[in-house]
């Protein structure tokens, strides 16, 4: 048995999984941005799992640039965890082997193991959450780049640059992430609307759009347009067989209905891509494992490490 953690900017999903990737138990807690509390939260979960199961190892998926030794060069939106080494700390505290993987890479690995990429050798996996992470698989191998930062799709700039200041305001992270993009922009725009009720739930925004709320329709339409632009850029650069989208929003049928419609419009308006539609332009599909992909991929890594 393994304990898996999928660390996000808002919450930490965790569970106990077996060697086939089946989730026996799972839950979630808010993410602590204070390192001592963060580690204590993980240790409490591990100790609780050990009281009921024989735990052979720990798998962690986390946002940011993960070095081979588990050192977190960055940690996505969790800036207080930049420079931490999850592997070294938890191995020292638990005596168990630990594997750490970038969250989007973990999702891509999970989809290859038991998800929607089992038949694909070249594919991309996007995780839409606090930011936008990416996993790149080329010839059945995760491509990490020279420094482990390949797949930071959220850093791509897709809009007109601001006159001054941080140009990341025009990035995929600020436009097409769920928390850092859609929710943030919706609440900012809503602040000027009398009687507006802010929300931290993307499903609520899509529900309001489906019910005809003008602001929600406008913001979700721009969100889907920006996401579609990002997708055709990635398809053009990598020529994948398949693009998978994970994260909590990937389970929303209304999101998928509107994304496919917007993606079709965006692709057909691009002359070169439109010519290749149905021939070489990769389909965009939901990750089969949805919000569990990071958890499962994290455990796959430690399972492989122990059974080489």
Coordinates of N, CA and C in Angstrom, one line a residue, residues 55-238:
X55 N 2.2 0.5 5.0 CA 2.5 1.5 4.0 C 4.0 1.2 3.5
X56 N 4.2 1.0 2.2 CA 5.5 0.7 1.7 C 6.2 2.0 1.2
X57 N 5.5 3.0 0.9 CA 6.1 4.2 0.4 C 5.2 5.4 0.2
X58 N 5.7 6.5 -0.2 CA 4.9 7.7 -0.3 C 5.1 8.4 -1.6
X59 N 4.1 8.7 -2.3 CA 4.2 9.4 -3.6 C 3.6 10.8 -3.5
X60 N 4.3 11.8 -4.1 CA 3.8 13.2 -4.0 C 3.8 13.8 -5.4
X61 N 2.7 14.4 -5.7 CA 2.7 15.3 -6.9 C 2.5 16.7 -6.4
X62 N 3.2 17.6 -7.0 CA 3.2 19.0 -6.5 C 3.4 20.0 -7.7
X63 N 2.9 21.2 -7.6 CA 3.1 22.1 -8.7 C 4.6 22.6 -8.7
X64 N 5.1 23.1 -9.8 CA 6.4 23.7 -9.9 C 7.5 22.9 -10.5
X65 N 8.7 23.3 -10.4 CA 9.8 22.7 -10.9 C 10.5 21.7 -9.9
X66 N 10.3 20.4 -10.1 CA 10.8 19.4 -9.2 C 12.1 18.8 -9.7
X67 N 13.2 18.9 -8.9 CA 14.4 18.4 -9.3 C 14.5 16.9 -9.0
X68 N 15.4 16.1 -9.6 CA 15.4 14.7 -9.5 C 15.6 14.2 -8.0
X69 N 16.2 15.0 -7.2 CA 16.4 14.6 -5.8 C 15.2 15.1 -4.9
X70 N 14.1 15.6 -5.5 CA 13.0 16.0 -4.7 C 13.0 17.5 -4.3
X71 N 14.1 18.2 -4.7 CA 14.2 19.6 -4.3 C 13.2 20.4 -5.2
X72 N 12.4 21.3 -4.5 CA 11.4 22.1 -5.2 C 12.0 23.4 -5.5
X73 N 12.5 23.5 -6.8 CA 13.1 24.8 -7.2 C 12.0 25.9 -7.2
X74 N 10.8 25.5 -7.6 CA 9.6 26.4 -7.4 C 8.5 25.4 -6.9
X75 N 7.4 26.0 -6.5 CA 6.2 25.2 -6.1 C 4.9 25.9 -6.5
X76 N 4.9 26.3 -7.7 CA 3.7 27.0 -8.2 C 3.3 28.2 -7.4
X77 N 2.1 28.3 -7.0 CA 1.6 29.4 -6.3 C 2.0 29.4 -4.8
X78 N 2.6 28.3 -4.3 CA 3.0 28.2 -2.9 C 4.4 28.6 -2.7
X79 N 4.6 29.9 -2.8 CA 5.9 30.5 -2.8 C 6.7 30.2 -1.5
X80 N 6.0 30.0 -0.4 CA 6.7 29.7 0.9 C 7.4 28.3 0.8
X81 N 7.0 27.4 -0.1 CA 7.6 26.1 -0.2 C 8.7 26.1 -1.3
X82 N 9.0 27.2 -1.9 CA 10.2 27.2 -2.9 C 11.4 26.9 -2.1
X83 N 12.3 26.0 -2.6 CA 13.5 25.6 -2.0 C 13.4 24.5 -1.0
X84 N 12.2 24.0 -0.7 CA 12.0 22.9 0.2 C 12.4 21.6 -0.6
X85 N 12.7 20.5 0.2 CA 13.0 19.2 -0.4 C 12.0 18.2 0.3
X86 N 10.9 18.0 -0.3 CA 9.8 17.1 0.3 C 10.4 15.7 0.5
X87 N 11.1 15.2 -0.5 CA 11.7 13.8 -0.4 C 12.6 13.7 0.8
X88 N 13.6 14.6 1.0 CA 14.5 14.5 2.0 C 13.9 14.6 3.4
X89 N 13.0 15.6 3.5 CA 12.3 15.8 4.8 C 11.5 14.6 5.2
X90 N 10.6 14.2 4.3 CA 9.7 13.1 4.7 C 10.4 11.8 4.8
X91 N 11.4 11.5 4.1 CA 12.2 10.2 4.3 C 12.8 10.2 5.6
X92 N 13.4 11.4 6.1 CA 14.0 11.5 7.4 C 13.0 11.3 8.5
X93 N 11.8 11.9 8.3 CA 10.8 11.9 9.4 C 10.0 10.6 9.5
X94 N 9.9 9.8 8.3 CA 9.0 8.6 8.3 C 9.8 7.3 8.2
X95 N 11.0 7.4 7.6 CA 11.8 6.2 7.3 C 11.3 5.4 6.1
X96 N 10.3 6.1 5.4 CA 9.8 5.4 4.2 C 10.4 6.1 2.9
X97 N 10.4 5.3 1.8 CA 10.9 5.9 0.6 C 9.8 6.9 0.0
X98 N 10.3 7.9 -0.6 CA 9.4 9.0 -1.1 C 9.8 9.3 -2.5
X99 N 8.8 9.4 -3.4 CA 9.0 9.9 -4.8 C 8.2 11.2 -4.9
X100 N 8.8 12.2 -5.6 CA 8.1 13.5 -5.8 C 8.1 13.8 -7.3
X101 N 7.0 14.2 -7.8 CA 6.8 14.4 -9.2 C 6.0 15.7 -9.5
X102 N 6.3 16.4 -10.5 CA 5.5 17.6 -10.9 C 4.1 17.1 -11.1
X103 N 3.1 18.0 -10.7 CA 1.7 17.5 -10.7 C 1.2 17.1 -12.1
X104 N 1.5 17.9 -13.1 CA 1.0 17.7 -14.4 C 1.7 16.4 -15.0
X105 N 3.0 16.3 -14.7 CA 3.7 15.0 -15.1 C 3.1 13.8 -14.5
X106 N 2.7 13.9 -13.2 CA 2.1 12.8 -12.5 C 0.7 12.5 -13.2
X107 N 0.0 13.5 -13.5 CA -1.3 13.3 -14.2 C -1.1 12.6 -15.5
X108 N -0.1 13.0 -16.3 CA 0.2 12.4 -17.6 C 0.6 10.9 -17.4
X109 N 1.4 10.7 -16.4 CA 1.8 9.3 -16.1 C 0.7 8.4 -15.7
X110 N -0.2 8.9 -14.9 CA -1.4 8.2 -14.5 C -2.3 7.8 -15.7
X111 N -2.5 8.8 -16.6 CA -3.3 8.5 -17.7 C -2.7 7.5 -18.6
X112 N -1.4 7.4 -18.7 CA -0.7 6.3 -19.4 C -0.9 5.0 -18.7
X113 N -0.9 5.0 -17.4 CA -1.0 3.8 -16.6 C -2.4 3.1 -16.7
X114 N -3.4 3.9 -16.3 CA -4.7 3.3 -16.3 C -5.8 4.3 -16.8
X115 N -5.4 5.3 -17.6 CA -6.4 6.3 -18.0 C -6.6 6.3 -19.5
X116 N -6.8 7.5 -20.1 CA -7.1 7.7 -21.5 C -6.0 7.8 -22.4
X117 N -4.7 7.6 -22.0 CA -3.6 7.7 -22.8 C -2.8 6.3 -23.0
X118 N -3.5 5.3 -22.6 CA -2.9 4.0 -22.7 C -2.4 3.6 -24.1
X119 N -3.1 4.1 -25.1 CA -2.7 3.7 -26.5 C -1.9 4.8 -27.2
X120 N -1.6 5.9 -26.5 CA -0.8 7.0 -27.1 C 0.6 7.0 -26.7
X121 N 1.5 7.3 -27.6 CA 2.9 7.4 -27.3 C 3.4 8.8 -27.2
X122 N 2.6 9.7 -27.8 CA 3.0 11.2 -27.9 C 1.7 12.0 -27.5
X123 N 1.7 12.6 -26.3 CA 0.5 13.3 -25.9 C 0.9 14.3 -24.9
X124 N -0.1 15.3 -24.7 CA 0.1 16.3 -23.7 C -1.0 16.2 -22.7
X125 N -0.7 16.6 -21.4 CA -1.7 16.6 -20.4 C -1.7 18.0 -19.7
X126 N -2.8 18.7 -19.7 CA -2.9 19.9 -19.0 C -3.7 19.7 -17.7
X127 N -3.3 20.4 -16.7 CA -4.0 20.4 -15.4 C -4.4 21.8 -15.1
X128 N -5.7 22.1 -15.1 CA -6.2 23.4 -14.8 C -6.6 23.5 -13.3
X129 N -5.9 24.3 -12.6 CA -6.2 24.5 -11.2 C -5.9 25.9 -10.7
X130 N -5.1 26.0 -9.7 CA -4.7 27.3 -9.2 C -3.9 28.0 -10.4
X131 N -3.0 27.2 -11.0 CA -2.3 27.6 -12.3 C -2.6 26.6 -13.3
X132 N -1.8 26.6 -14.4 CA -1.9 25.7 -15.5 C -0.6 24.9 -15.6
X133 N -0.7 23.6 -15.3 CA 0.5 22.8 -15.4 C 0.4 21.9 -16.7
X134 N 1.6 21.4 -17.2 CA 1.6 20.6 -18.4 C 2.5 19.4 -18.2
X135 N 2.1 18.3 -18.7 CA 2.9 17.1 -18.8 C 3.1 16.8 -20.3
X136 N 4.3 16.6 -20.7 CA 4.7 16.3 -22.1 C 5.2 14.9 -22.2
X137 N 4.6 14.0 -23.0 CA 5.1 12.6 -23.2 C 5.5 12.5 -24.6
X138 N 6.7 12.1 -24.9 CA 7.3 12.0 -26.2 C 7.8 10.5 -26.3
X139 N 7.3 9.8 -27.2 CA 7.8 8.4 -27.4 C 7.7 7.6 -26.1
X140 N 6.6 7.8 -25.4 CA 6.3 7.1 -24.1 C 7.1 7.5 -22.9
X141 N 7.9 8.6 -23.1 CA 8.7 9.1 -22.0 C 8.3 10.5 -21.6
X142 N 8.2 10.8 -20.3 CA 7.9 12.1 -19.9 C 9.1 13.0 -20.2
X143 N 8.9 14.1 -20.9 CA 9.9 15.0 -21.2 C 10.0 16.1 -20.2
X144 N 11.1 16.2 -19.5 CA 11.3 17.2 -18.4 C 12.1 18.4 -18.7
X145 N 12.9 18.3 -19.8 CA 13.7 19.4 -20.2 C 15.1 19.4 -19.4
X146 N 15.9 20.3 -19.7 CA 17.3 20.3 -19.1 C 17.2 20.6 -17.6
X147 N 16.2 21.3 -17.1 CA 16.2 21.7 -15.7 C 14.9 21.3 -14.9
X148 N 14.1 20.4 -15.6 CA 12.9 19.9 -14.9 C 11.7 20.8 -15.1
X149 N 11.8 21.9 -15.9 CA 10.8 22.9 -16.0 C 9.9 22.8 -17.3
X150 N 10.2 21.7 -18.1 CA 9.4 21.6 -19.3 C 7.9 21.3 -18.9
X151 N 7.0 21.9 -19.7 CA 5.6 21.8 -19.4 C 5.0 22.9 -18.5
X152 N 5.8 24.0 -18.3 CA 5.2 25.1 -17.5 C 4.4 25.9 -18.5
X153 N 3.3 25.3 -19.0 CA 2.5 25.9 -20.0 C 1.8 27.2 -19.5
X154 N 1.6 27.3 -18.2 CA 1.0 28.5 -17.6 C 1.8 29.7 -17.8
X155 N 3.1 29.6 -18.0 CA 3.9 30.8 -18.2 C 3.8 31.4 -19.6
X156 N 3.2 30.7 -20.5 CA 3.1 31.2 -21.9 C 2.3 32.5 -21.9
X157 N 2.7 33.5 -22.7 CA 2.0 34.7 -22.8 C 1.1 34.7 -24.1
X158 N -0.2 35.0 -23.9 CA -1.1 34.8 -25.1 C -1.9 36.1 -25.4
X159 N -1.5 37.2 -24.8 CA -2.3 38.4 -25.0 C -1.4 39.6 -25.1
X160 N -2.0 40.7 -25.4 CA -1.2 41.9 -25.5 C -0.5 42.3 -24.2
X161 N 0.7 42.6 -24.2 CA 1.5 42.9 -23.0 C 1.1 44.2 -22.3
X162 N 1.0 44.2 -21.0 CA 0.8 45.5 -20.3 C 1.9 46.5 -20.6
X163 N 1.6 47.8 -20.5 CA 2.6 48.8 -20.8 C 3.8 48.7 -19.9
X164 N 3.5 48.3 -18.7 CA 4.6 48.2 -17.7 C 4.3 47.2 -16.7
X165 N 5.2 46.8 -15.8 CA 5.0 45.8 -14.7 C 5.1 44.4 -15.2
X166 N 4.5 43.5 -14.5 CA 4.7 42.1 -14.7 C 3.9 41.6 -15.9
X167 N 4.6 41.1 -16.9 CA 3.9 40.7 -18.1 C 3.2 39.3 -17.9
X168 N 3.4 38.7 -16.8 CA 2.6 37.5 -16.5 C 1.1 37.7 -16.4
X169 N 0.7 39.0 -16.2 CA -0.7 39.3 -16.3 C -1.3 38.9 -17.6
X170 N -0.5 38.7 -18.6 CA -1.0 38.3 -19.9 C -0.7 36.8 -20.2
X171 N -0.4 36.1 -19.1 CA -0.1 34.7 -19.3 C -1.2 33.7 -19.2
X172 N -1.0 32.5 -19.6 CA -2.0 31.4 -19.5 C -2.4 31.3 -18.0
X173 N -1.5 31.4 -17.1 CA -1.9 31.2 -15.7 C -2.9 32.3 -15.2
X174 N -2.8 33.5 -15.8 CA -3.7 34.5 -15.4 C -4.9 34.6 -16.2
X175 N -5.0 33.8 -17.3 CA -6.2 33.8 -18.1 C -7.0 32.5 -18.1
X176 N -6.3 31.4 -18.1 CA -7.0 30.1 -18.3 C -6.9 29.2 -17.1
X177 N -6.1 29.6 -16.0 CA -6.2 28.8 -14.8 C -7.6 28.9 -14.2
X178 N -8.0 28.0 -13.4 CA -9.3 28.0 -12.8 C -9.3 29.1 -11.7
X179 N -8.4 29.0 -10.7 CA -8.4 29.9 -9.6 C -7.7 31.2 -10.0
X180 N -6.5 31.1 -10.5 CA -5.7 32.3 -10.9 C -6.3 33.1 -12.1
X181 N -7.1 32.4 -12.9 CA -7.7 33.0 -14.1 C -9.2 33.3 -13.9
X182 N -10.0 32.2 -14.2 CA -11.4 32.4 -14.3 C -12.0 33.0 -13.0
X183 N -11.7 32.4 -11.8 CA -12.4 32.8 -10.6 C -11.9 34.2 -10.2
X184 N -10.6 34.5 -10.4 CA -10.1 35.8 -10.1 C -10.7 36.9 -10.9
X185 N -10.7 36.6 -12.2 CA -11.3 37.6 -13.2 C -12.8 37.9 -13.0
X186 N -13.5 36.8 -12.7 CA -14.9 36.9 -12.5 C -15.2 37.8 -11.3
X187 N -14.5 37.5 -10.2 CA -14.8 38.3 -8.9 C -14.3 39.7 -9.1
X188 N -13.2 39.9 -9.8 CA -12.8 41.3 -10.1 C -13.9 42.1 -10.9
X189 N -14.4 41.5 -11.9 CA -15.4 42.1 -12.7 C -16.7 42.3 -12.0
X190 N -17.0 41.4 -11.1 CA -18.3 41.4 -10.4 C -18.3 42.5 -9.3
X191 N -17.1 42.9 -8.9 CA -17.1 43.9 -7.8 C -17.8 45.2 -8.2
X192 N -17.9 45.4 -9.5 CA -18.6 46.7 -9.9 C -20.0 46.5 -10.2
X193 N -20.6 45.3 -10.0 CA -22.0 45.0 -10.2 C -22.8 45.0 -8.9
X194 N -23.8 45.8 -8.8 CA -24.6 45.9 -7.6 C -25.2 44.5 -7.3
X195 N -25.1 44.1 -6.0 CA -25.7 42.8 -5.6 C -24.9 41.6 -5.9
X196 N -23.7 41.8 -6.5 CA -22.9 40.6 -6.9 C -22.5 39.8 -5.7
X197 N -22.5 38.5 -5.9 CA -22.1 37.5 -4.9 C -20.8 36.9 -5.4
X198 N -19.6 37.2 -4.8 CA -18.4 36.5 -5.2 C -18.4 35.0 -4.9
X199 N -17.6 34.3 -5.6 CA -17.5 32.8 -5.4 C -16.1 32.4 -5.6
X200 N -15.7 31.3 -5.0 CA -14.4 30.7 -5.2 C -14.6 29.3 -5.9
X201 N -15.7 29.1 -6.5 CA -16.1 27.8 -7.1 C -16.3 28.0 -8.6
X202 N -15.4 27.4 -9.4 CA -15.6 27.5 -10.9 C -16.9 26.9 -11.4
X203 N -17.3 25.8 -10.7 CA -18.6 25.2 -11.1 C -19.7 26.2 -10.9
X204 N -19.7 27.0 -9.8 CA -20.7 27.9 -9.6 C -20.8 29.0 -10.7
X205 N -19.6 29.4 -11.2 CA -19.5 30.4 -12.3 C -20.2 29.8 -13.6
X206 N -19.8 28.5 -13.9 CA -20.4 27.9 -15.1 C -21.9 27.6 -14.9
X207 N -22.3 27.3 -13.6 CA -23.8 27.2 -13.4 C -24.5 28.5 -13.6
X208 N -23.9 29.6 -13.2 CA -24.5 30.9 -13.4 C -24.6 31.3 -14.9
X209 N -23.5 30.9 -15.6 CA -23.5 31.1 -17.0 C -24.7 30.3 -17.7
X210 N -24.8 29.0 -17.3 CA -25.8 28.2 -17.8 C -27.2 28.7 -17.5
X211 N -27.3 29.4 -16.4 CA -28.6 30.0 -16.0 C -28.9 31.4 -16.7
X212 N -27.9 31.8 -17.5 CA -28.0 33.0 -18.3 C -27.5 34.3 -17.7
X213 N -26.7 34.2 -16.6 CA -26.1 35.4 -16.0 C -25.1 36.1 -17.0
X214 N -25.3 37.3 -17.3 CA -24.5 38.0 -18.4 C -23.0 38.0 -18.0
X215 N -22.7 38.3 -16.8 CA -21.3 38.4 -16.4 C -20.6 37.0 -16.5
X216 N -21.3 36.0 -16.0 CA -20.7 34.7 -16.1 C -20.5 34.2 -17.5
X217 N -21.5 34.5 -18.4 CA -21.4 34.1 -19.8 C -20.2 34.8 -20.4
X218 N -20.1 36.1 -20.2 CA -19.0 36.9 -20.8 C -17.6 36.4 -20.3
X219 N -17.5 36.1 -19.0 CA -16.2 35.7 -18.5 C -15.8 34.3 -18.9
X220 N -16.8 33.4 -18.9 CA -16.5 32.0 -19.3 C -16.2 31.9 -20.8
X221 N -16.9 32.8 -21.6 CA -16.6 32.8 -23.0 C -15.1 33.2 -23.3
X222 N -14.7 34.3 -22.5 CA -13.3 34.7 -22.7 C -12.3 33.7 -22.2
X223 N -12.6 33.0 -21.1 CA -11.8 32.0 -20.5 C -11.7 30.8 -21.5
X224 N -12.7 30.4 -22.2 CA -12.7 29.3 -23.1 C -12.0 29.7 -24.4
X225 N -12.1 31.0 -24.8 CA -11.4 31.5 -26.0 C -9.9 31.4 -25.7
X226 N -9.5 32.0 -24.5 CA -8.0 32.0 -24.2 C -7.5 30.5 -24.0
X227 N -8.3 29.6 -23.5 CA -7.9 28.3 -23.3 C -7.7 27.6 -24.7
X228 N -8.6 27.9 -25.6 CA -8.5 27.4 -27.0 C -7.3 27.9 -27.7
X229 N -7.0 29.2 -27.5 CA -5.8 29.7 -28.2 C -4.5 29.0 -27.6
X230 N -4.5 28.8 -26.3 CA -3.4 28.1 -25.7 C -3.3 26.6 -26.3
X231 N -4.4 26.0 -26.4 CA -4.4 24.6 -26.9 C -3.9 24.5 -28.4
X232 N -4.3 25.4 -29.2 CA -3.8 25.3 -30.6 C -2.4 25.7 -30.7
X233 N -1.9 26.6 -29.8 CA -0.4 26.8 -29.8 C 0.3 25.6 -29.4
X234 N -0.1 24.9 -28.4 CA 0.6 23.6 -28.0 C 0.5 22.5 -29.0
X235 N -0.7 22.4 -29.7 CA -0.8 21.4 -30.7 C 0.1 21.7 -31.9
X236 N 0.3 23.0 -32.2 CA 1.2 23.4 -33.3 C 2.6 23.1 -33.0
X237 N 3.0 23.3 -31.7 CA 4.4 23.1 -31.3 C 4.8 21.6 -31.1
X238 N 3.9 20.8 -30.6 CA 4.2 19.5 -30.2 C 3.7 18.4 -31.1

